[in-house]
Tab-separated table of C-alpha atoms in Angstrom:
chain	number	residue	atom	x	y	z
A	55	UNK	CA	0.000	0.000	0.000
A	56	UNK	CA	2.908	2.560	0.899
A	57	UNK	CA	4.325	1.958	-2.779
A	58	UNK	CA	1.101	2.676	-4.320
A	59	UNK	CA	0.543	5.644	-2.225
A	60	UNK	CA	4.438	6.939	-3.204
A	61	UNK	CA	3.972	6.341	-6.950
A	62	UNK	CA	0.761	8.545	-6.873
A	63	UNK	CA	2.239	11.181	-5.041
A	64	UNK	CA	4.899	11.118	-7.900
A	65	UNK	CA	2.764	11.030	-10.407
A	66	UNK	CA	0.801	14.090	-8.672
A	67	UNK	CA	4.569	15.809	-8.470
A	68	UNK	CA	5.342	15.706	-12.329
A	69	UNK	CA	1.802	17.310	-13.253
A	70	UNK	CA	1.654	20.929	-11.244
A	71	UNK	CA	-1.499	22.395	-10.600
A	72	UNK	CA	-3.359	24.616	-13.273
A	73	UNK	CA	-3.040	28.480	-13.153
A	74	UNK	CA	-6.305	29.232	-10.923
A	75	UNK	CA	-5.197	32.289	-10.199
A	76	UNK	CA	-4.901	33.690	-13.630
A	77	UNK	CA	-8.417	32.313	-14.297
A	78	UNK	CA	-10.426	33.729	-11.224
A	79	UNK	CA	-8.897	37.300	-12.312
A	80	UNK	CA	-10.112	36.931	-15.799
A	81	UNK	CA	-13.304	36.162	-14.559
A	82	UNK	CA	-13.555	38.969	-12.481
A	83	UNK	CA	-12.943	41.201	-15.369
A	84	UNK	CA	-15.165	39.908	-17.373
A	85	UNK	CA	-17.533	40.184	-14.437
A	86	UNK	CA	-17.078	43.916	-14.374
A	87	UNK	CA	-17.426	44.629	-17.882
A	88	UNK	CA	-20.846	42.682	-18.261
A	89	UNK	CA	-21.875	44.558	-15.099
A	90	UNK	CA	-21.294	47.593	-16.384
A	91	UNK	CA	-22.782	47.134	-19.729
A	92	UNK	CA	-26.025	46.108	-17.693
A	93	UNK	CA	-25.840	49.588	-16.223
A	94	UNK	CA	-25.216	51.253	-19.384
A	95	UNK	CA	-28.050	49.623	-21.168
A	96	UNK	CA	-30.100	50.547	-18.124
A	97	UNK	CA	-29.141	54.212	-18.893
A	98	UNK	CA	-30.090	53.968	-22.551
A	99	UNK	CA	-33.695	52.575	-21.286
A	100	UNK	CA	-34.407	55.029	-18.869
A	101	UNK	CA	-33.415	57.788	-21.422
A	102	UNK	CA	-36.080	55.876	-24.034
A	103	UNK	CA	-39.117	55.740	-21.396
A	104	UNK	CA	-38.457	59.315	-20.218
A	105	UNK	CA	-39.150	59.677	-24.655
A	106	UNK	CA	-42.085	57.843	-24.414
A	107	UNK	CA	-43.536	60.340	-21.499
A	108	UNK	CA	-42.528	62.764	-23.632
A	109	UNK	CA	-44.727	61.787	-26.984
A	110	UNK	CA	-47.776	60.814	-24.669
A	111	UNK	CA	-47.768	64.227	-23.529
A	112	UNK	CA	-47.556	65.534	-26.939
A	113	UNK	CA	-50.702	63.460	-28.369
A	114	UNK	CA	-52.543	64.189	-25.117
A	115	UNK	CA	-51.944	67.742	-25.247
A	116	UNK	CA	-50.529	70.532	-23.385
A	117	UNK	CA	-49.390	69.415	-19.307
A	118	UNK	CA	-48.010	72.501	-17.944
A	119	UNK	CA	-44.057	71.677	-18.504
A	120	UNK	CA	-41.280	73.107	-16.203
A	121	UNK	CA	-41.363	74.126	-12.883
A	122	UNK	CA	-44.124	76.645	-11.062
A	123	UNK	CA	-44.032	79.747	-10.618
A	124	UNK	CA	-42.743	78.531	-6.975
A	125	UNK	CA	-39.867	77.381	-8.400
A	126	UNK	CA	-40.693	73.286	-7.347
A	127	UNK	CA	-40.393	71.084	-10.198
A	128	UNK	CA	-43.537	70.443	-11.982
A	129	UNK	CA	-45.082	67.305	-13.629
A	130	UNK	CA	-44.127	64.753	-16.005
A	131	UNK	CA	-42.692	66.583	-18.711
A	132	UNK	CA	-39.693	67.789	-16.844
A	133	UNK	CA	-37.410	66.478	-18.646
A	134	UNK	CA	-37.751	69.329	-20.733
A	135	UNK	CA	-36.185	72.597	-19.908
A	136	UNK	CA	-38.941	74.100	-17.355
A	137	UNK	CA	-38.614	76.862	-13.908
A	138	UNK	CA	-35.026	76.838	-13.145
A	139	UNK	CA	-33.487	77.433	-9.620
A	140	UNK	CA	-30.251	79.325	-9.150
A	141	UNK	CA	-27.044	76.937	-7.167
A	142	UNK	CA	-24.971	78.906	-5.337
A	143	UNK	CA	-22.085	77.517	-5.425
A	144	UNK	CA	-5.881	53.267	-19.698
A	145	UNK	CA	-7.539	50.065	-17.742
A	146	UNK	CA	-8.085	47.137	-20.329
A	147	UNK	CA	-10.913	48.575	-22.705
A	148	UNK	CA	-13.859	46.775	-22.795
A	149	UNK	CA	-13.008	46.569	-26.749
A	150	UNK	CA	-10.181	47.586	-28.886
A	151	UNK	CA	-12.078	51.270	-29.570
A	152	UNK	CA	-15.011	52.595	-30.226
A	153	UNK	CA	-17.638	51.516	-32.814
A	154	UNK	CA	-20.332	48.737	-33.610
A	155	UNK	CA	-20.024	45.035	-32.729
A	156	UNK	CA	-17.915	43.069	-34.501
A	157	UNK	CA	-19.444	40.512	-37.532
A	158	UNK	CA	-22.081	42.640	-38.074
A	159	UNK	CA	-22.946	44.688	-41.909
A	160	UNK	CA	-24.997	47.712	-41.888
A	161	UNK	CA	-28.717	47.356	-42.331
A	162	UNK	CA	-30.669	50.386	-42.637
A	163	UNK	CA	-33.593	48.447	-41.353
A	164	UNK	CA	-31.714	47.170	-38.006
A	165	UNK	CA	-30.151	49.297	-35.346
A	166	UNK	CA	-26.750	47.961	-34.260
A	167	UNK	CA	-25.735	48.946	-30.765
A	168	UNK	CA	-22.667	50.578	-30.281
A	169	UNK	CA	-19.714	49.344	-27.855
A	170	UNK	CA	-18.562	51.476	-24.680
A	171	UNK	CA	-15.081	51.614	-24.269
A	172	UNK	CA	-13.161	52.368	-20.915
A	173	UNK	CA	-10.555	53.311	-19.396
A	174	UNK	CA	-8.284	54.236	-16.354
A	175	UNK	CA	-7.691	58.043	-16.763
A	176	UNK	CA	-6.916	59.263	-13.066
A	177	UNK	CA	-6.530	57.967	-9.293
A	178	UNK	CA	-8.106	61.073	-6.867
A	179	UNK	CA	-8.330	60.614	-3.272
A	180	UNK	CA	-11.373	59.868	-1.458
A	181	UNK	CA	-11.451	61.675	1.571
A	182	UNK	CA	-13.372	60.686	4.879
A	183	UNK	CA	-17.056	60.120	4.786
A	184	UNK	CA	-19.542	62.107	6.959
A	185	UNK	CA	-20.464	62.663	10.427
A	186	UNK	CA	-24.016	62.616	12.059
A	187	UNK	CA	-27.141	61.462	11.468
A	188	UNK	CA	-27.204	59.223	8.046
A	189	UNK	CA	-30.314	58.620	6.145
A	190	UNK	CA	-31.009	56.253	3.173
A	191	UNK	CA	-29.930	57.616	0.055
A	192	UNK	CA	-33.206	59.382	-1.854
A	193	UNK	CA	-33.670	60.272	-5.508
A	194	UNK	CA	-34.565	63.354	-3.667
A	195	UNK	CA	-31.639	63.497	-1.757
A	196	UNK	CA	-28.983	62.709	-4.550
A	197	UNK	CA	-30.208	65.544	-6.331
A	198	UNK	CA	-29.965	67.677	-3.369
A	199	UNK	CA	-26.138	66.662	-2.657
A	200	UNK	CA	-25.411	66.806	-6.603
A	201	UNK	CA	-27.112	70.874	-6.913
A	202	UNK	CA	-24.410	72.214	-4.090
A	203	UNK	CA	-21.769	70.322	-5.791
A	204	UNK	CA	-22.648	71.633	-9.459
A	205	UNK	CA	-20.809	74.671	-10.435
A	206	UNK	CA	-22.996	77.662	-10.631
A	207	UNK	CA	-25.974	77.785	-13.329
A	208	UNK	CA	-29.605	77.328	-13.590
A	209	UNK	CA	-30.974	73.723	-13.099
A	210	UNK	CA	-34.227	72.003	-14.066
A	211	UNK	CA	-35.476	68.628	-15.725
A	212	UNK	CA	-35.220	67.269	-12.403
A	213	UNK	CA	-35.649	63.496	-13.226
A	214	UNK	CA	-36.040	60.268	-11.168
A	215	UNK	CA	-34.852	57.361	-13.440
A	216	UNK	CA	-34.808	53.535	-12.920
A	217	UNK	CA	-31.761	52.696	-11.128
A	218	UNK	CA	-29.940	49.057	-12.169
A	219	UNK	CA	-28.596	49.130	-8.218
A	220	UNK	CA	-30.616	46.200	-6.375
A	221	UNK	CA	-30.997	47.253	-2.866
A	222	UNK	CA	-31.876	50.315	-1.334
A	223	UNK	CA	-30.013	53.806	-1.728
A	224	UNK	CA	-28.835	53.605	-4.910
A	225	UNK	CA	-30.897	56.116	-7.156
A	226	UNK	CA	-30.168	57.620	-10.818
A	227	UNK	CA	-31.540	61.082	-10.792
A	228	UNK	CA	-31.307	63.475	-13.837
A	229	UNK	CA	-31.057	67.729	-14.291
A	230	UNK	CA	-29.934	70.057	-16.838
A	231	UNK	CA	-27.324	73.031	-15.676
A	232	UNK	CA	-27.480	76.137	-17.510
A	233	UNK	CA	-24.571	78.059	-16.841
A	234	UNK	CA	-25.091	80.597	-19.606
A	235	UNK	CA	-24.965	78.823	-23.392
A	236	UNK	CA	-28.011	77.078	-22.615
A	237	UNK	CA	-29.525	73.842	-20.895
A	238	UNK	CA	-27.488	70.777	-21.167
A	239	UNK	CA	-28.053	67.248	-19.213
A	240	UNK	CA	-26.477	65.281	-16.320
A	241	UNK	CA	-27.369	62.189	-15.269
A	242	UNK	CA	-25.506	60.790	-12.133
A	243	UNK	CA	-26.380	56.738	-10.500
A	244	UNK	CA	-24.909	55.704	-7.240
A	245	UNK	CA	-24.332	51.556	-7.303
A	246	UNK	CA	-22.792	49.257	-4.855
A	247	UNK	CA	-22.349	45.503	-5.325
A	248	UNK	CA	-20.555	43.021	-2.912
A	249	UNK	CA	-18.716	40.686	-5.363
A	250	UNK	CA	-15.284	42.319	-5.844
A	251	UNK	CA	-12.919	42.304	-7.983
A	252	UNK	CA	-13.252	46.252	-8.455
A	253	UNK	CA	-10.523	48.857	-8.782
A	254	UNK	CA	-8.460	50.480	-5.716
A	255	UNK	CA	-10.793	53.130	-4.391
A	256	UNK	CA	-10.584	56.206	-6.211
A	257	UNK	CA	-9.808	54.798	-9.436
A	258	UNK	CA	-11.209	57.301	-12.253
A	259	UNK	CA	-12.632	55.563	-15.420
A	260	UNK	CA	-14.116	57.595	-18.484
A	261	UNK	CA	-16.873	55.343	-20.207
A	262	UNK	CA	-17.935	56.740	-23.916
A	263	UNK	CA	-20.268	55.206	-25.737
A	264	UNK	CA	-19.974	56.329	-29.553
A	265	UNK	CA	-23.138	57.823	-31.525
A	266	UNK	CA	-24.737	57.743	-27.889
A	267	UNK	CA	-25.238	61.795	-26.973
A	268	UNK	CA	-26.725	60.786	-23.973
A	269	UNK	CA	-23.829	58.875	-22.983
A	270	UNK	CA	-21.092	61.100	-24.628
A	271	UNK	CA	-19.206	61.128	-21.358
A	272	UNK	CA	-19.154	58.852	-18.080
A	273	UNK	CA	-17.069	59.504	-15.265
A	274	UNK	CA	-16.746	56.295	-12.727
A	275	UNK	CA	-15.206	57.353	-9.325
A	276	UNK	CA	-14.811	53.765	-6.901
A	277	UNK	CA	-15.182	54.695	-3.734
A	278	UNK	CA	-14.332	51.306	-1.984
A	279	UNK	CA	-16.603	48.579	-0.347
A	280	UNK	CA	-17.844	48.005	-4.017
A	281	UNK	CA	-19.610	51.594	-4.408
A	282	UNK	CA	-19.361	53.609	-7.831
A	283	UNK	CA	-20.547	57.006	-8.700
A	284	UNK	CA	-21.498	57.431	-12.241
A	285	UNK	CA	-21.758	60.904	-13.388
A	286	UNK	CA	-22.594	61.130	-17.064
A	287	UNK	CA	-22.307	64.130	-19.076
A	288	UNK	CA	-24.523	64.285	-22.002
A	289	UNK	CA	-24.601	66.554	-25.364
A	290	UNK	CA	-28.469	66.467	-25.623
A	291	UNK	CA	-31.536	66.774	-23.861
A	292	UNK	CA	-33.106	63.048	-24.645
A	293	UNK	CA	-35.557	62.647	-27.350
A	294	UNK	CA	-38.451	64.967	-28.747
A	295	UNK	CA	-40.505	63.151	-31.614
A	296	UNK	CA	-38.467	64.788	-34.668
A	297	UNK	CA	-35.133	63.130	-32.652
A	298	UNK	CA	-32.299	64.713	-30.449
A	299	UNK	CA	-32.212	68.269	-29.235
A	300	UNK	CA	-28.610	68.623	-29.342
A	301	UNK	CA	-27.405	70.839	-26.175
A	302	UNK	CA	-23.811	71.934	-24.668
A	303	UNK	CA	-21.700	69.577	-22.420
A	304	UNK	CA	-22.369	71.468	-18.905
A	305	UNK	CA	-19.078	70.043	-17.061
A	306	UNK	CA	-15.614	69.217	-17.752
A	307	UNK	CA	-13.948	66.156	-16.676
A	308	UNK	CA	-12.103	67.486	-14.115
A	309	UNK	CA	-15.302	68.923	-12.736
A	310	UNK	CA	-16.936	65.824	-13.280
A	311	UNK	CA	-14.602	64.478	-11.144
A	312	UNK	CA	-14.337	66.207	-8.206
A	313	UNK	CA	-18.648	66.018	-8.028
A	314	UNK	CA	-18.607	62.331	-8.595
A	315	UNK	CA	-15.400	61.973	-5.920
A	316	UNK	CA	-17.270	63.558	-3.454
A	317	UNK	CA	-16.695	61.554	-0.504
A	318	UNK	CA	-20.427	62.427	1.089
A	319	UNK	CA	-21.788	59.702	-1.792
A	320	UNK	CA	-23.285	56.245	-0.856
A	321	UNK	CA	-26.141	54.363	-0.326
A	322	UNK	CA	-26.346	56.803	2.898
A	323	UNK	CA	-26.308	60.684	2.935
A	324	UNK	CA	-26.039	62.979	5.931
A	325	UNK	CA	-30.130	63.231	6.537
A	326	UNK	CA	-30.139	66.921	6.050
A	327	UNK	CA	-29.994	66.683	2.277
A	328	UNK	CA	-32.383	63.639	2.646
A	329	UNK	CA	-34.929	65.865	4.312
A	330	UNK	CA	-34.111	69.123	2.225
A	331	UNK	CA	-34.050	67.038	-0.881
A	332	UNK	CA	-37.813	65.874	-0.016
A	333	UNK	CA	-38.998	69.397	0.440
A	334	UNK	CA	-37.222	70.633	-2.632
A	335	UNK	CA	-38.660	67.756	-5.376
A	336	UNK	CA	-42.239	67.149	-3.297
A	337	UNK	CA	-43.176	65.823	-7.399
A	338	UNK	CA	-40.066	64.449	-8.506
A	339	UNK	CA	-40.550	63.011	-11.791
A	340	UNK	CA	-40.727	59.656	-12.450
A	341	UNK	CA	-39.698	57.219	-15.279
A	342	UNK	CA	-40.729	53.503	-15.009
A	343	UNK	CA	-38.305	52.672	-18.168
């Protein structure tokens, strides 16, 4: 029996074990980039219901767009530009570059989705998080938090989109900033998964999708603890039934940045801008898409 038992061990010693290590990381990447093409084609359907609102109001007729003469944000159409309120204050691509999916021929008569690329374009550091009394992150009170960040300008179009997080405090909210050429549209989501694999906290990624104006620009701050802020920085104001309005990009990258670094962002948020955010957006609008 000891013989046998020697000869196996042997025969164990000439054939090494395989390279786990090098597979578990590629599946983590690949874990990464289908979650965040989930999130991305969540963006793109919120962006097509918030559309559809828009053409139901048209047929219907006339629904009072923008805000009141109040200044609160008004109905369902706010996604157009409405009452405004004055603020105060490389990693591996996920392809080679930018463009359509590969094997495919154009088709007038089928719409080929474009491919996001990604990658690695700064590491900022994410300072402490905040004191006091926390409260669950809001739509309300992300777009609290986001108007004192937002350079000065006139906002409106306040939006409440579907978020792709799945628990609670992780909203995608949408405004326009005017800060004097005109309205133009940010969308920011706040996301937080458990599975790791994700960059070093306050890795800086820059998602573009091509021929996507509502996804011109995405700026990815990691905070740690598998959270990600997603600030994207459009170059039209969604859909109206003849296509795109075509409007400005609002923010630069490093501006971008520093909002979407912001270390009061997670699933929690000091409960002041939870409770101001609630009196400020009583009618937040709402997309189901």
């Amino acid at each position: 029996m000891g013989d046998v038992h020697g000869r196996f061990r042997d025969d164990l010693a000439r054939h090494p074990a395989p390279p786990l290590g090098d597979l578990v990381q590629q599946a983590v990447v690949q874990g990464r980039r289908l979650r965040r093409r989930r999130r991305l084609a969540q963006f793109c359907a919120g962006g097509s219901a918030l559309a559809m609102l828009l053409v139901i109001g048209l047929a219907a007729g006339p629904l009072g767009i923008g805000a009141d003469d109040t200044g609160q944000p008004g109905g369902p159409n706010l996604v157009l530009p409405g009452g405004s309120v004055d603020t105060g204050s490389p990693s591996p691509a996920d392809s080679p570059g930018g463009g359509f999916e590969p094997g495919t021929e154009e088709n007038p008569a089928r719409s080929v989705q474009p491919i996001p690329f990604t990658t690695v374009i700064d590491t900022v550091r994410i300072g402490a998080g905040p004191d006091g009394e926390l409260a669950t992150t809001t739509p309300q009170g992300a777009l609290e938090l986001l108007m004192r960040l937002l350079p000065p300008g006139k906002t409106s179009g306040y939006a409440n989109l579907e978020s792709s997080g799945a628990g609670p405090g992780m909203p995608f909210v949408q405004l326009h900033l005017d800060r004097g050429d005109g309205p133009g549209m940010l969308r920011l989501s706040i996301y937080r998964d458990r599975l790791g694999g994700d960059p070093r906290p306050g890795t800086v990624e820059l998602t573009e999708v091509p021929g996507n104006c509502v996804q011109s620009q995405m700026i990815t701050v990691h905070h740690g603890g598998g959270l990600q802020v997603d600030l994207m920085i459009a170059t039209c104001l969604v859909w109206d039934p003849k296509g795109t309005v075509p409007a400005p990009a609002v923010l630069s990258l490093k501006e971008a940045i520093e909002i979407a670094a912001n270390p009061a962002w997670g699933t929690q948020l000091p409960a002041e801008y939870v409770i101001n955010g609630a009196k400020r957006f009583p009618k937040l609008a709402r997309s189901n898409g």
